[in-house]
Amino acid sequence: MTEERSLSPERVLLIAFLVVLLWAPFPYGSNRAWAELALGLGLGGVLFAWSGVALSGLATVTPLTSRLLLPGACAVAALLWAFIQSIDLTLVAQSTGVDLRTLAHPVWAMASSALGENAGAFISVDPELTRQGIFAGALSIAAFVIAFELARDRDRATLLLGGVVVIAFIYAGVSVAGAHFKFDYQSWLMPDPKPETTRITGPFVNPNHFATFLSIGAIAGFGLFAENLRQAIVWDRGTRIFFRTALQALSGSSALWLAAIVAILSALLLTQSRGGVVAFFLGTIALLVALSVGRKWTSGEAEGQRAMAALIIALLGVAAALSADPLLGRVRDQGATDSARASLAAASIEAIEAAPLLGHGFGAFQRYYPLFGDGSVQGDIDEAHNDILETLADLGLPAGLAYLAAPIILAVMCFAGCLRRRRDSLFPAVGFAASVAVGAHAFVDFSLQVPAVAVSYAAILGLGVAQSWRTNMDLVR
């Protein structure tokens, strides 16, 4: 790599983007209003700088951007509907003469009647929470666009993927060390302390969110590790050459990725997140499948592929042997399922049935849940612990399905990229596998509503989609 290439504007912006991704988990996953705003300023700054560089001609906008029309339209349409949910329909009627107040949620008529004055008329039960939800969604879109534009180059894609692994490794290592030495560095720096727990939560409040974050890093690490071995090991020239090249490969950079993977997996198991661990295993299976499709293997390469899968399974076994006892103990004490989640899911389904077209307000679950809850779950319930059902209840079925369709379409693009590409299929494979892991966990948790998790996943997905087409289809190598 030449000095000019290493100091290119895109590379500088990519490093700035990695700094933002490094910062995002620290303030409780950026799940505080001020931290979310800081994350928005960071991502917005990188995106604004990239736009300026692109307009000046110092960077190239990939022509593949046009392929994002369908998923982009789905996401924008859903967020536009969320914005409409947050508009006071009384003001619309007064300013335009078009009376749409019959679309408002019934709670506003009840509030006006109780107060004896006009309280407004919104489709959302809490328009301020809906506006916050729109901002959070925009953060993920910004992270995706940055990764998509900057990771079209193979070297920058490798840097971004490796950076995600290193970030996960740093937080995994610090968290395990903090748990061992009974030291919470965040309590010195954050205004509000985290609740006490015996589970490792990392920089997050909820250990399940940390598990999803670590799953993304572990899958990225597995991808880099497998690709390094694939390129370094000679698979079809006899046993002696195979073992010699394998030992050489394992003594180089692959050894560093191996150490990072074991550390991340150990921290993942110590979160004791049942859904997070299952989702990670599903993502790992998806990674192995995605790395195997679209290739014509020689007999030696086929044996090597089986050996690679066996090695990855062995790594999972090593990490499990080191750290699985707390997780198994939690499953033994509490079971593999959670009755509270079942109750929340039932309430979410009732909410969908009550407003199937309009929804109750994007991000406003904690406000409308009391209308449908059966009282079996105590306390202040902020989320449904099922991102799929909650999104449909928030936005209604049309807009909710459109919002969910966007990442699904992008994940399908990644899998198609694995079929299409012979070289660099690693990147779309990781994007697809991370989507499987994150999507599986979304059925039992709300990790994607935590900004640090959402932007990390969006970065991996953007990288995967960017590398889903051959480099000769673009002006950038």
Short mmCIF file of C-alpha atoms in Angstrom, two decimals:
data_model
loop_
_atom_site.label_atom_id
_atom_site.label_comp_id
_atom_site.label_asym_id
_atom_site.label_seq_id
_atom_site.Cartn_x
_atom_site.Cartn_y
_atom_site.Cartn_z
CA MET A 1 0.00 0.00 0.00
CA THR A 2 1.43 3.36 -0.96
CA GLU A 3 1.71 6.28 1.44
CA GLU A 4 -0.81 8.27 -0.59
CA ARG A 5 -3.32 5.44 -0.43
CA SER A 6 -2.85 4.99 3.32
CA LEU A 7 -3.55 8.70 3.88
CA SER A 8 -6.51 8.92 1.53
CA PRO A 9 -9.54 10.91 2.76
CA GLU A 10 -11.69 7.78 2.79
CA ARG A 11 -9.23 5.99 5.06
CA VAL A 12 -9.08 8.94 7.45
CA LEU A 13 -12.89 9.00 7.57
CA LEU A 14 -12.98 5.25 8.16
CA ILE A 15 -10.65 5.63 11.14
CA ALA A 16 -12.91 8.38 12.47
CA PHE A 17 -15.88 6.05 12.02
CA LEU A 18 -14.09 3.34 14.01
CA VAL A 19 -13.44 5.84 16.79
CA VAL A 20 -17.19 6.55 16.92
CA LEU A 21 -17.92 2.80 17.02
CA LEU A 22 -15.37 2.42 19.83
CA TRP A 23 -17.04 5.17 21.84
CA ALA A 24 -20.63 4.03 21.25
CA PRO A 25 -20.76 1.12 23.77
CA PHE A 26 -19.05 2.98 26.62
CA PRO A 27 -21.89 5.21 27.91
CA TYR A 28 -24.20 2.26 28.64
CA GLY A 29 -24.48 1.41 24.95
CA SER A 30 -25.30 5.09 24.20
CA ASN A 31 -28.70 4.30 25.71
CA ARG A 32 -28.97 7.62 27.47
CA ALA A 33 -30.34 10.76 25.84
CA TRP A 34 -27.06 12.69 26.03
CA ALA A 35 -25.02 9.69 24.88
CA GLU A 36 -27.35 9.03 21.96
CA LEU A 37 -27.04 12.68 20.97
CA ALA A 38 -23.24 12.44 21.17
CA LEU A 39 -23.33 9.34 18.97
CA GLY A 40 -25.52 11.20 16.51
CA LEU A 41 -23.07 14.09 16.41
CA GLY A 42 -20.21 11.67 15.77
CA LEU A 43 -21.94 9.77 12.98
CA GLY A 44 -23.35 12.96 11.54
CA GLY A 45 -19.90 14.52 11.51
CA VAL A 46 -18.39 11.56 9.65
CA LEU A 47 -21.28 11.47 7.17
CA PHE A 48 -21.11 15.24 6.61
CA ALA A 49 -17.34 15.06 6.08
CA TRP A 50 -17.74 12.19 3.62
CA SER A 51 -20.38 14.15 1.72
CA GLY A 52 -18.02 17.10 1.45
CA VAL A 53 -15.17 14.90 0.26
CA ALA A 54 -17.44 13.23 -2.31
CA LEU A 55 -18.77 16.55 -3.61
CA SER A 56 -15.23 17.87 -3.94
CA GLY A 57 -14.27 14.90 -6.11
CA LEU A 58 -11.71 13.56 -3.63
CA ALA A 59 -13.82 10.44 -3.08
CA THR A 60 -15.95 8.35 -5.39
CA VAL A 61 -19.60 7.55 -4.72
CA THR A 62 -20.11 3.95 -5.73
CA PRO A 63 -22.62 3.44 -8.56
CA LEU A 64 -23.94 0.51 -6.55
CA THR A 65 -25.80 3.00 -4.36
CA SER A 66 -28.71 2.69 -6.79
CA ARG A 67 -29.14 -0.94 -5.72
CA LEU A 68 -30.26 0.28 -2.30
CA LEU A 69 -33.42 1.84 -3.70
CA LEU A 70 -35.83 -0.86 -2.47
CA PRO A 71 -34.55 -1.29 1.11
CA GLY A 72 -33.99 2.45 1.35
CA ALA A 73 -37.56 3.14 0.27
CA CYS A 74 -38.86 0.67 2.87
CA ALA A 75 -36.90 2.28 5.71
CA VAL A 76 -37.71 5.86 4.67
CA ALA A 77 -41.41 5.10 4.21
CA ALA A 78 -41.59 3.54 7.70
CA LEU A 79 -39.79 6.47 9.36
CA LEU A 80 -41.95 8.92 7.42
CA TRP A 81 -45.05 7.22 8.83
CA ALA A 82 -43.48 7.43 12.31
CA PHE A 83 -43.06 11.17 11.76
CA ILE A 84 -46.72 11.44 10.79
CA GLN A 85 -47.60 9.59 14.00
CA SER A 86 -45.88 12.36 15.97
CA ILE A 87 -47.79 15.25 14.31
CA ASP A 88 -50.63 16.95 16.16
CA LEU A 89 -53.62 16.40 13.88
CA THR A 90 -55.46 19.26 15.57
CA LEU A 91 -52.87 21.70 14.23
CA VAL A 92 -53.14 20.04 10.82
CA ALA A 93 -56.89 20.62 10.82
CA GLN A 94 -56.50 24.24 11.90
CA SER A 95 -53.81 25.08 9.34
CA THR A 96 -55.06 23.12 6.31
CA GLY A 97 -58.75 22.58 6.94
CA VAL A 98 -58.26 18.82 6.51
CA ASP A 99 -59.63 17.13 9.61
CA LEU A 100 -57.82 13.86 10.28
CA ARG A 101 -58.41 13.76 14.02
CA THR A 102 -60.43 10.58 13.69
CA LEU A 103 -57.08 8.85 13.09
CA ALA A 104 -55.74 9.95 16.49
CA HIS A 105 -55.20 7.38 19.20
CA PRO A 106 -58.20 7.11 21.58
CA VAL A 107 -56.07 8.10 24.59
CA TRP A 108 -55.99 11.70 23.37
CA ALA A 109 -59.77 12.01 23.40
CA MET A 110 -59.74 10.53 26.90
CA ALA A 111 -57.05 13.00 27.98
CA SER A 112 -58.95 15.96 26.55
CA SER A 113 -62.12 14.85 28.30
CA ALA A 114 -60.34 14.40 31.63
CA LEU A 115 -58.55 17.75 31.41
CA GLY A 116 -61.52 19.63 30.10
CA GLU A 117 -59.42 21.15 27.33
CA ASN A 118 -57.76 20.14 24.08
CA ALA A 119 -54.78 17.88 24.79
CA GLY A 120 -53.91 17.37 21.14
CA ALA A 121 -54.63 14.58 18.71
CA PHE A 122 -51.74 12.28 17.78
CA ILE A 123 -51.62 8.82 16.27
CA SER A 124 -48.79 8.05 18.70
CA VAL A 125 -49.62 7.73 22.38
CA ASP A 126 -46.36 9.58 23.12
CA PRO A 127 -45.13 11.72 20.21
CA GLU A 128 -41.92 12.69 22.00
CA LEU A 129 -40.86 9.05 22.36
CA THR A 130 -41.74 8.56 18.70
CA ARG A 131 -39.46 11.42 17.69
CA GLN A 132 -36.70 9.84 19.76
CA GLY A 133 -37.32 6.54 17.98
CA ILE A 134 -36.99 8.25 14.59
CA PHE A 135 -33.65 9.73 15.68
CA ALA A 136 -32.44 6.30 16.80
CA GLY A 137 -33.46 4.79 13.47
CA ALA A 138 -31.61 7.54 11.64
CA LEU A 139 -28.42 6.63 13.54
CA SER A 140 -28.50 3.10 12.14
CA ILE A 141 -29.13 4.38 8.62
CA ALA A 142 -26.20 6.79 8.93
CA ALA A 143 -23.86 4.02 10.13
CA PHE A 144 -24.99 1.77 7.27
CA VAL A 145 -24.42 4.46 4.63
CA ILE A 146 -20.95 5.31 5.98
CA ALA A 147 -19.90 1.66 5.99
CA PHE A 148 -21.42 1.02 2.58
CA GLU A 149 -19.60 3.90 0.91
CA LEU A 150 -16.24 3.51 2.66
CA ALA A 151 -16.03 -0.30 2.62
CA ARG A 152 -16.41 -0.77 -1.12
CA ASP A 153 -12.60 -0.86 -1.21
CA ARG A 154 -11.25 -4.27 -0.13
CA ASP A 155 -8.52 -2.89 2.13
CA ARG A 156 -10.87 -0.52 3.90
CA ALA A 157 -13.43 -3.31 4.28
CA THR A 158 -10.77 -5.45 5.98
CA LEU A 159 -9.83 -2.54 8.26
CA LEU A 160 -13.44 -1.96 9.26
CA LEU A 161 -14.13 -5.64 9.89
CA GLY A 162 -10.95 -6.01 11.92
CA GLY A 163 -11.76 -2.84 13.83
CA VAL A 164 -15.12 -4.24 14.90
CA VAL A 165 -13.38 -7.37 16.20
CA VAL A 166 -10.78 -5.33 18.10
CA ILE A 167 -13.48 -3.14 19.68
CA ALA A 168 -15.40 -6.22 20.84
CA PHE A 169 -12.16 -7.76 22.16
CA ILE A 170 -11.32 -4.61 24.15
CA TYR A 171 -14.68 -4.48 25.85
CA ALA A 172 -14.70 -8.24 26.41
CA GLY A 173 -11.25 -8.18 28.01
CA VAL A 174 -11.95 -5.18 30.21
CA SER A 175 -15.29 -6.62 31.30
CA VAL A 176 -13.90 -10.02 32.24
CA ALA A 177 -11.02 -8.38 34.11
CA GLY A 178 -13.42 -6.00 35.87
CA ALA A 179 -15.61 -8.91 36.96
CA HIS A 180 -12.61 -10.86 38.23
CA PHE A 181 -11.10 -7.96 40.18
CA LYS A 182 -14.47 -6.51 41.27
CA PHE A 183 -13.74 -3.23 39.52
CA ASP A 184 -16.34 -1.16 37.69
CA TYR A 185 -14.58 1.58 35.76
CA GLN A 186 -17.85 3.04 34.51
CA SER A 187 -19.06 3.87 38.02
CA TRP A 188 -16.28 6.47 38.21
CA LEU A 189 -17.27 8.19 35.01
CA MET A 190 -21.02 7.77 34.49
CA PRO A 191 -23.58 9.90 36.35
CA ASP A 192 -25.88 6.97 37.18
CA PRO A 193 -24.55 3.61 38.46
CA LYS A 194 -25.56 0.30 36.92
CA PRO A 195 -27.74 -2.10 38.90
CA GLU A 196 -25.92 -4.87 40.73
CA THR A 197 -25.77 -8.24 38.96
CA THR A 198 -23.67 -11.38 39.00
CA ARG A 199 -23.71 -11.49 35.20
CA ILE A 200 -21.18 -9.70 33.00
CA THR A 201 -22.79 -6.70 31.37
CA GLY A 202 -19.73 -5.00 29.91
CA PRO A 203 -20.38 -1.35 29.15
CA PHE A 204 -24.12 -2.06 28.83
CA VAL A 205 -26.75 -2.12 31.54
CA ASN A 206 -28.40 -5.31 30.27
CA PRO A 207 -26.17 -8.39 29.77
CA ASN A 208 -28.36 -9.51 26.86
CA HIS A 209 -27.37 -6.40 24.93
CA PHE A 210 -23.71 -7.08 25.62
CA ALA A 211 -24.24 -10.63 24.34
CA THR A 212 -25.58 -9.35 21.02
CA PHE A 213 -22.71 -6.89 20.73
CA LEU A 214 -20.18 -9.64 21.40
CA SER A 215 -21.90 -11.98 18.93
CA ILE A 216 -21.34 -9.46 16.15
CA GLY A 217 -17.65 -9.18 17.05
CA ALA A 218 -17.20 -12.94 17.40
CA ILE A 219 -18.79 -13.66 14.01
CA ALA A 220 -16.58 -11.03 12.40
CA GLY A 221 -13.56 -12.58 14.11
CA PHE A 222 -14.48 -16.08 12.95
CA GLY A 223 -14.78 -14.76 9.41
CA LEU A 224 -11.34 -13.15 9.43
CA PHE A 225 -9.78 -16.19 11.10
CA ALA A 226 -11.29 -18.61 8.57
CA GLU A 227 -10.31 -16.43 5.62
CA ASN A 228 -6.71 -16.11 6.85
CA LEU A 229 -6.43 -19.88 7.19
CA ARG A 230 -8.05 -20.48 3.82
CA GLN A 231 -5.51 -18.28 2.09
CA ALA A 232 -2.47 -19.47 4.04
CA ILE A 233 -2.97 -23.24 4.17
CA VAL A 234 -2.26 -25.49 1.20
CA TRP A 235 -5.09 -27.99 1.33
CA ASP A 236 -4.51 -30.33 -1.59
CA ARG A 237 -0.79 -31.15 -1.75
CA GLY A 238 -0.42 -33.81 0.85
CA THR A 239 -0.53 -34.12 4.61
CA ARG A 240 3.01 -32.85 5.24
CA ILE A 241 2.51 -29.59 3.38
CA PHE A 242 -0.92 -29.16 4.93
CA PHE A 243 0.41 -29.39 8.50
CA ARG A 244 3.44 -27.23 7.74
CA THR A 245 1.37 -24.44 6.22
CA ALA A 246 -1.24 -24.81 8.97
CA LEU A 247 1.39 -24.31 11.68
CA GLN A 248 2.81 -21.32 9.84
CA ALA A 249 -0.67 -19.83 9.52
CA LEU A 250 -1.49 -20.35 13.18
CA SER A 251 1.72 -18.67 14.25
CA GLY A 252 1.00 -15.47 12.33
CA SER A 253 -1.85 -12.98 12.41
CA SER A 254 -4.34 -15.84 12.67
CA ALA A 255 -3.09 -16.48 16.19
CA LEU A 256 -4.12 -12.95 17.18
CA TRP A 257 -7.60 -13.42 15.74
CA LEU A 258 -7.79 -16.77 17.54
CA ALA A 259 -6.95 -15.16 20.89
CA ALA A 260 -9.50 -12.40 20.29
CA ILE A 261 -12.20 -14.93 19.41
CA VAL A 262 -11.62 -16.99 22.57
CA ALA A 263 -11.73 -13.86 24.74
CA ILE A 264 -14.93 -12.59 23.09
CA LEU A 265 -16.62 -16.00 23.33
CA SER A 266 -15.67 -16.33 26.99
CA ALA A 267 -17.23 -12.96 27.76
CA LEU A 268 -20.29 -13.90 25.70
CA LEU A 269 -20.88 -17.04 27.76
CA LEU A 270 -20.31 -15.12 31.00
CA THR A 271 -23.20 -12.80 30.14
CA GLN A 272 -25.37 -15.89 30.79
CA SER A 273 -27.70 -14.71 28.05
CA ARG A 274 -29.65 -17.75 26.90
CA GLY A 275 -31.08 -16.06 23.81
CA GLY A 276 -27.79 -14.37 23.02
CA VAL A 277 -25.81 -17.60 23.04
CA VAL A 278 -28.39 -19.47 20.94
CA ALA A 279 -28.50 -16.59 18.46
CA PHE A 280 -24.71 -16.60 18.23
CA PHE A 281 -24.64 -20.32 17.44
CA LEU A 282 -27.24 -19.79 14.73
CA GLY A 283 -25.12 -16.98 13.33
CA THR A 284 -22.04 -19.20 13.34
CA ILE A 285 -23.88 -21.90 11.41
CA ALA A 286 -25.02 -19.25 8.94
CA LEU A 287 -21.40 -18.10 8.56
CA LEU A 288 -20.19 -21.62 7.76
CA VAL A 289 -22.97 -22.05 5.21
CA ALA A 290 -22.34 -18.66 3.62
CA LEU A 291 -18.60 -19.31 3.32
CA SER A 292 -19.27 -22.66 1.64
CA VAL A 293 -21.78 -21.68 -1.04
CA GLY A 294 -20.88 -20.39 -4.47
CA ARG A 295 -17.54 -22.16 -4.69
CA LYS A 296 -16.31 -25.12 -6.70
CA TRP A 297 -14.11 -27.02 -4.31
CA THR A 298 -11.35 -29.43 -5.23
CA SER A 299 -11.23 -32.60 -3.16
CA GLY A 300 -8.42 -31.11 -1.07
CA GLU A 301 -10.25 -27.84 -0.57
CA ALA A 302 -13.39 -29.75 0.44
CA GLU A 303 -11.37 -31.59 3.10
CA GLY A 304 -9.95 -28.25 4.20
CA GLN A 305 -13.43 -26.80 4.47
CA ARG A 306 -14.47 -29.65 6.72
CA ALA A 307 -11.32 -29.16 8.78
CA MET A 308 -12.11 -25.45 9.09
CA ALA A 309 -15.62 -26.19 10.32
CA ALA A 310 -14.21 -28.70 12.82
CA LEU A 311 -11.71 -26.10 14.05
CA ILE A 312 -14.41 -23.51 14.58
CA ILE A 313 -16.50 -26.05 16.49
CA ALA A 314 -13.42 -26.86 18.59
CA LEU A 315 -12.97 -23.18 19.38
CA LEU A 316 -16.56 -23.00 20.52
CA GLY A 317 -15.89 -26.00 22.73
CA VAL A 318 -12.78 -24.39 24.28
CA ALA A 319 -14.67 -21.21 25.08
CA ALA A 320 -17.57 -23.23 26.51
CA ALA A 321 -15.22 -25.25 28.70
CA LEU A 322 -13.74 -22.01 30.06
CA SER A 323 -16.89 -20.05 30.69
CA ALA A 324 -20.10 -22.04 30.28
CA ASP A 325 -20.70 -22.97 33.95
CA PRO A 326 -22.50 -19.72 34.92
CA LEU A 327 -24.77 -19.94 31.87
CA LEU A 328 -25.60 -23.59 32.50
CA GLY A 329 -26.31 -22.77 36.14
CA ARG A 330 -28.75 -20.03 35.12
CA VAL A 331 -30.52 -22.37 32.70
CA ARG A 332 -30.68 -25.01 35.44
CA ASP A 333 -32.12 -22.56 37.98
CA GLN A 334 -34.48 -20.54 35.75
CA GLY A 335 -35.14 -22.84 32.80
CA ALA A 336 -34.60 -22.23 29.11
CA THR A 337 -37.73 -20.10 28.66
CA ASP A 338 -39.17 -17.00 30.34
CA SER A 339 -42.88 -16.67 31.19
CA ALA A 340 -42.58 -12.88 31.39
CA ARG A 341 -41.53 -12.69 27.75
CA ALA A 342 -44.53 -14.82 26.77
CA SER A 343 -46.83 -12.41 28.60
CA LEU A 344 -45.22 -9.40 26.90
CA ALA A 345 -45.57 -11.11 23.51
CA ALA A 346 -49.27 -11.73 24.14
CA ALA A 347 -49.76 -8.07 25.06
CA SER A 348 -47.92 -7.01 21.90
CA ILE A 349 -50.17 -9.18 19.76
CA GLU A 350 -53.23 -7.62 21.40
CA ALA A 351 -51.79 -4.18 20.65
CA ILE A 352 -51.33 -5.13 16.99
CA GLU A 353 -54.91 -6.35 16.78
CA ALA A 354 -56.17 -3.10 18.34
CA ALA A 355 -54.45 -0.85 15.76
CA PRO A 356 -53.31 -3.04 12.85
CA LEU A 357 -52.99 -0.21 10.32
CA LEU A 358 -52.00 2.89 12.29
CA GLY A 359 -50.00 1.48 15.19
CA HIS A 360 -49.64 3.07 18.62
CA GLY A 361 -46.49 5.12 18.07
CA PHE A 362 -42.94 4.25 17.10
CA GLY A 363 -40.87 3.75 20.26
CA ALA A 364 -43.84 4.33 22.58
CA PHE A 365 -44.30 0.76 23.88
CA GLN A 366 -43.86 1.71 27.53
CA ARG A 367 -46.80 4.11 27.24
CA TYR A 368 -49.32 1.80 25.59
CA TYR A 369 -48.30 -1.49 27.22
CA PRO A 370 -50.44 -0.84 30.33
CA LEU A 371 -53.50 -0.80 28.05
CA PHE A 372 -52.89 -4.42 27.04
CA GLY A 373 -50.79 -6.01 29.80
CA ASP A 374 -52.38 -8.66 32.03
CA GLY A 375 -50.54 -7.47 35.14
CA SER A 376 -48.35 -10.56 35.43
CA VAL A 377 -45.18 -8.56 34.67
CA GLN A 378 -44.45 -6.05 37.39
CA GLY A 379 -42.52 -2.81 37.21
CA ASP A 380 -42.03 -0.18 34.53
CA ILE A 381 -42.03 -2.07 31.21
CA ASP A 382 -40.08 -0.18 28.56
CA GLU A 383 -39.83 -2.80 25.81
CA ALA A 384 -41.65 -5.88 24.55
CA HIS A 385 -38.51 -8.05 24.55
CA ASN A 386 -39.44 -8.92 20.98
CA ASP A 387 -38.33 -6.36 18.41
CA ILE A 388 -40.47 -7.92 15.70
CA LEU A 389 -43.79 -7.74 17.53
CA GLU A 390 -42.96 -4.37 19.06
CA THR A 391 -42.18 -2.83 15.67
CA LEU A 392 -45.49 -4.08 14.25
CA ALA A 393 -47.39 -2.76 17.27
CA ASP A 394 -45.55 0.57 17.12
CA LEU A 395 -45.96 1.31 13.43
CA GLY A 396 -48.89 -0.84 12.38
CA LEU A 397 -48.62 -3.72 9.97
CA PRO A 398 -47.96 -1.81 6.69
CA ALA A 399 -45.20 0.47 7.98
CA GLY A 400 -43.91 -2.14 10.44
CA LEU A 401 -43.46 -4.77 7.76
CA ALA A 402 -41.74 -2.20 5.54
CA TYR A 403 -39.31 -1.31 8.34
CA LEU A 404 -38.53 -4.97 9.03
CA ALA A 405 -38.18 -5.69 5.31
CA ALA A 406 -35.24 -3.29 4.90
CA PRO A 407 -32.60 -5.31 6.84
CA ILE A 408 -34.04 -8.58 5.52
CA ILE A 409 -33.58 -7.43 1.92
CA LEU A 410 -30.04 -6.29 2.71
CA ALA A 411 -29.22 -9.63 4.35
CA VAL A 412 -30.51 -11.44 1.25
CA MET A 413 -28.21 -9.22 -0.83
CA CYS A 414 -25.31 -10.39 1.33
CA PHE A 415 -26.19 -14.05 0.82
CA ALA A 416 -26.53 -13.45 -2.93
CA GLY A 417 -23.09 -11.87 -2.78
CA CYS A 418 -21.71 -15.10 -1.30
CA LEU A 419 -23.12 -16.97 -4.29
CA ARG A 420 -21.84 -14.36 -6.73
CA ARG A 421 -18.29 -13.77 -5.51
CA ARG A 422 -15.31 -16.09 -5.43
CA ARG A 423 -12.89 -13.61 -3.93
CA ASP A 424 -13.83 -11.54 -0.88
CA SER A 425 -16.97 -13.55 -0.18
CA LEU A 426 -15.89 -13.22 3.47
CA PHE A 427 -17.48 -9.79 3.78
CA PRO A 428 -21.02 -10.58 2.60
CA ALA A 429 -20.82 -13.87 4.54
CA VAL A 430 -20.18 -11.99 7.78
CA GLY A 431 -22.95 -9.51 6.95
CA PHE A 432 -25.39 -12.35 6.39
CA ALA A 433 -24.31 -14.31 9.48
CA ALA A 434 -24.50 -11.24 11.73
CA SER A 435 -28.02 -10.62 10.39
CA VAL A 436 -29.05 -14.16 11.33
CA ALA A 437 -27.64 -13.79 14.85
CA VAL A 438 -29.09 -10.35 15.47
CA GLY A 439 -32.40 -11.27 13.88
CA ALA A 440 -32.73 -14.44 15.96
CA HIS A 441 -32.05 -12.56 19.18
CA ALA A 442 -34.59 -9.89 18.17
CA PHE A 443 -37.35 -12.46 18.70
CA VAL A 444 -36.60 -12.62 22.44
CA ASP A 445 -34.96 -9.29 23.25
CA PHE A 446 -34.62 -5.66 22.23
CA SER A 447 -30.87 -5.31 21.66
CA LEU A 448 -31.40 -3.52 18.34
CA GLN A 449 -33.05 -0.67 20.23
CA VAL A 450 -29.75 -0.01 22.01
CA PRO A 451 -27.86 2.47 19.78
CA ALA A 452 -24.39 0.94 20.19
CA VAL A 453 -25.63 -2.50 19.12
CA ALA A 454 -27.70 -1.08 16.27
CA VAL A 455 -24.89 0.99 14.73
CA SER A 456 -22.36 -1.84 15.11
CA TYR A 457 -24.69 -4.19 13.27
CA ALA A 458 -25.48 -1.53 10.67
CA ALA A 459 -21.74 -1.10 10.02
CA ILE A 460 -21.26 -4.84 9.46
CA LEU A 461 -24.35 -5.00 7.25
CA GLY A 462 -23.22 -2.00 5.21
CA LEU A 463 -19.79 -3.57 4.75
CA GLY A 464 -21.35 -6.86 3.66
CA VAL A 465 -23.67 -5.26 1.13
CA ALA A 466 -20.88 -3.08 -0.26
CA GLN A 467 -18.78 -6.15 -0.98
CA SER A 468 -21.64 -8.22 -2.42
CA TRP A 469 -20.74 -7.35 -6.01
CA ARG A 470 -17.56 -7.97 -7.97
CA THR A 471 -15.06 -5.16 -7.90
CA ASN A 472 -15.13 -4.81 -11.70
CA MET A 473 -18.65 -3.42 -11.34
CA ASP A 474 -17.31 -0.33 -9.63
CA LEU A 475 -14.71 2.32 -10.20
CA VAL A 476 -13.28 1.54 -6.78
CA ARG A 477 -11.24 -1.62 -6.46
#
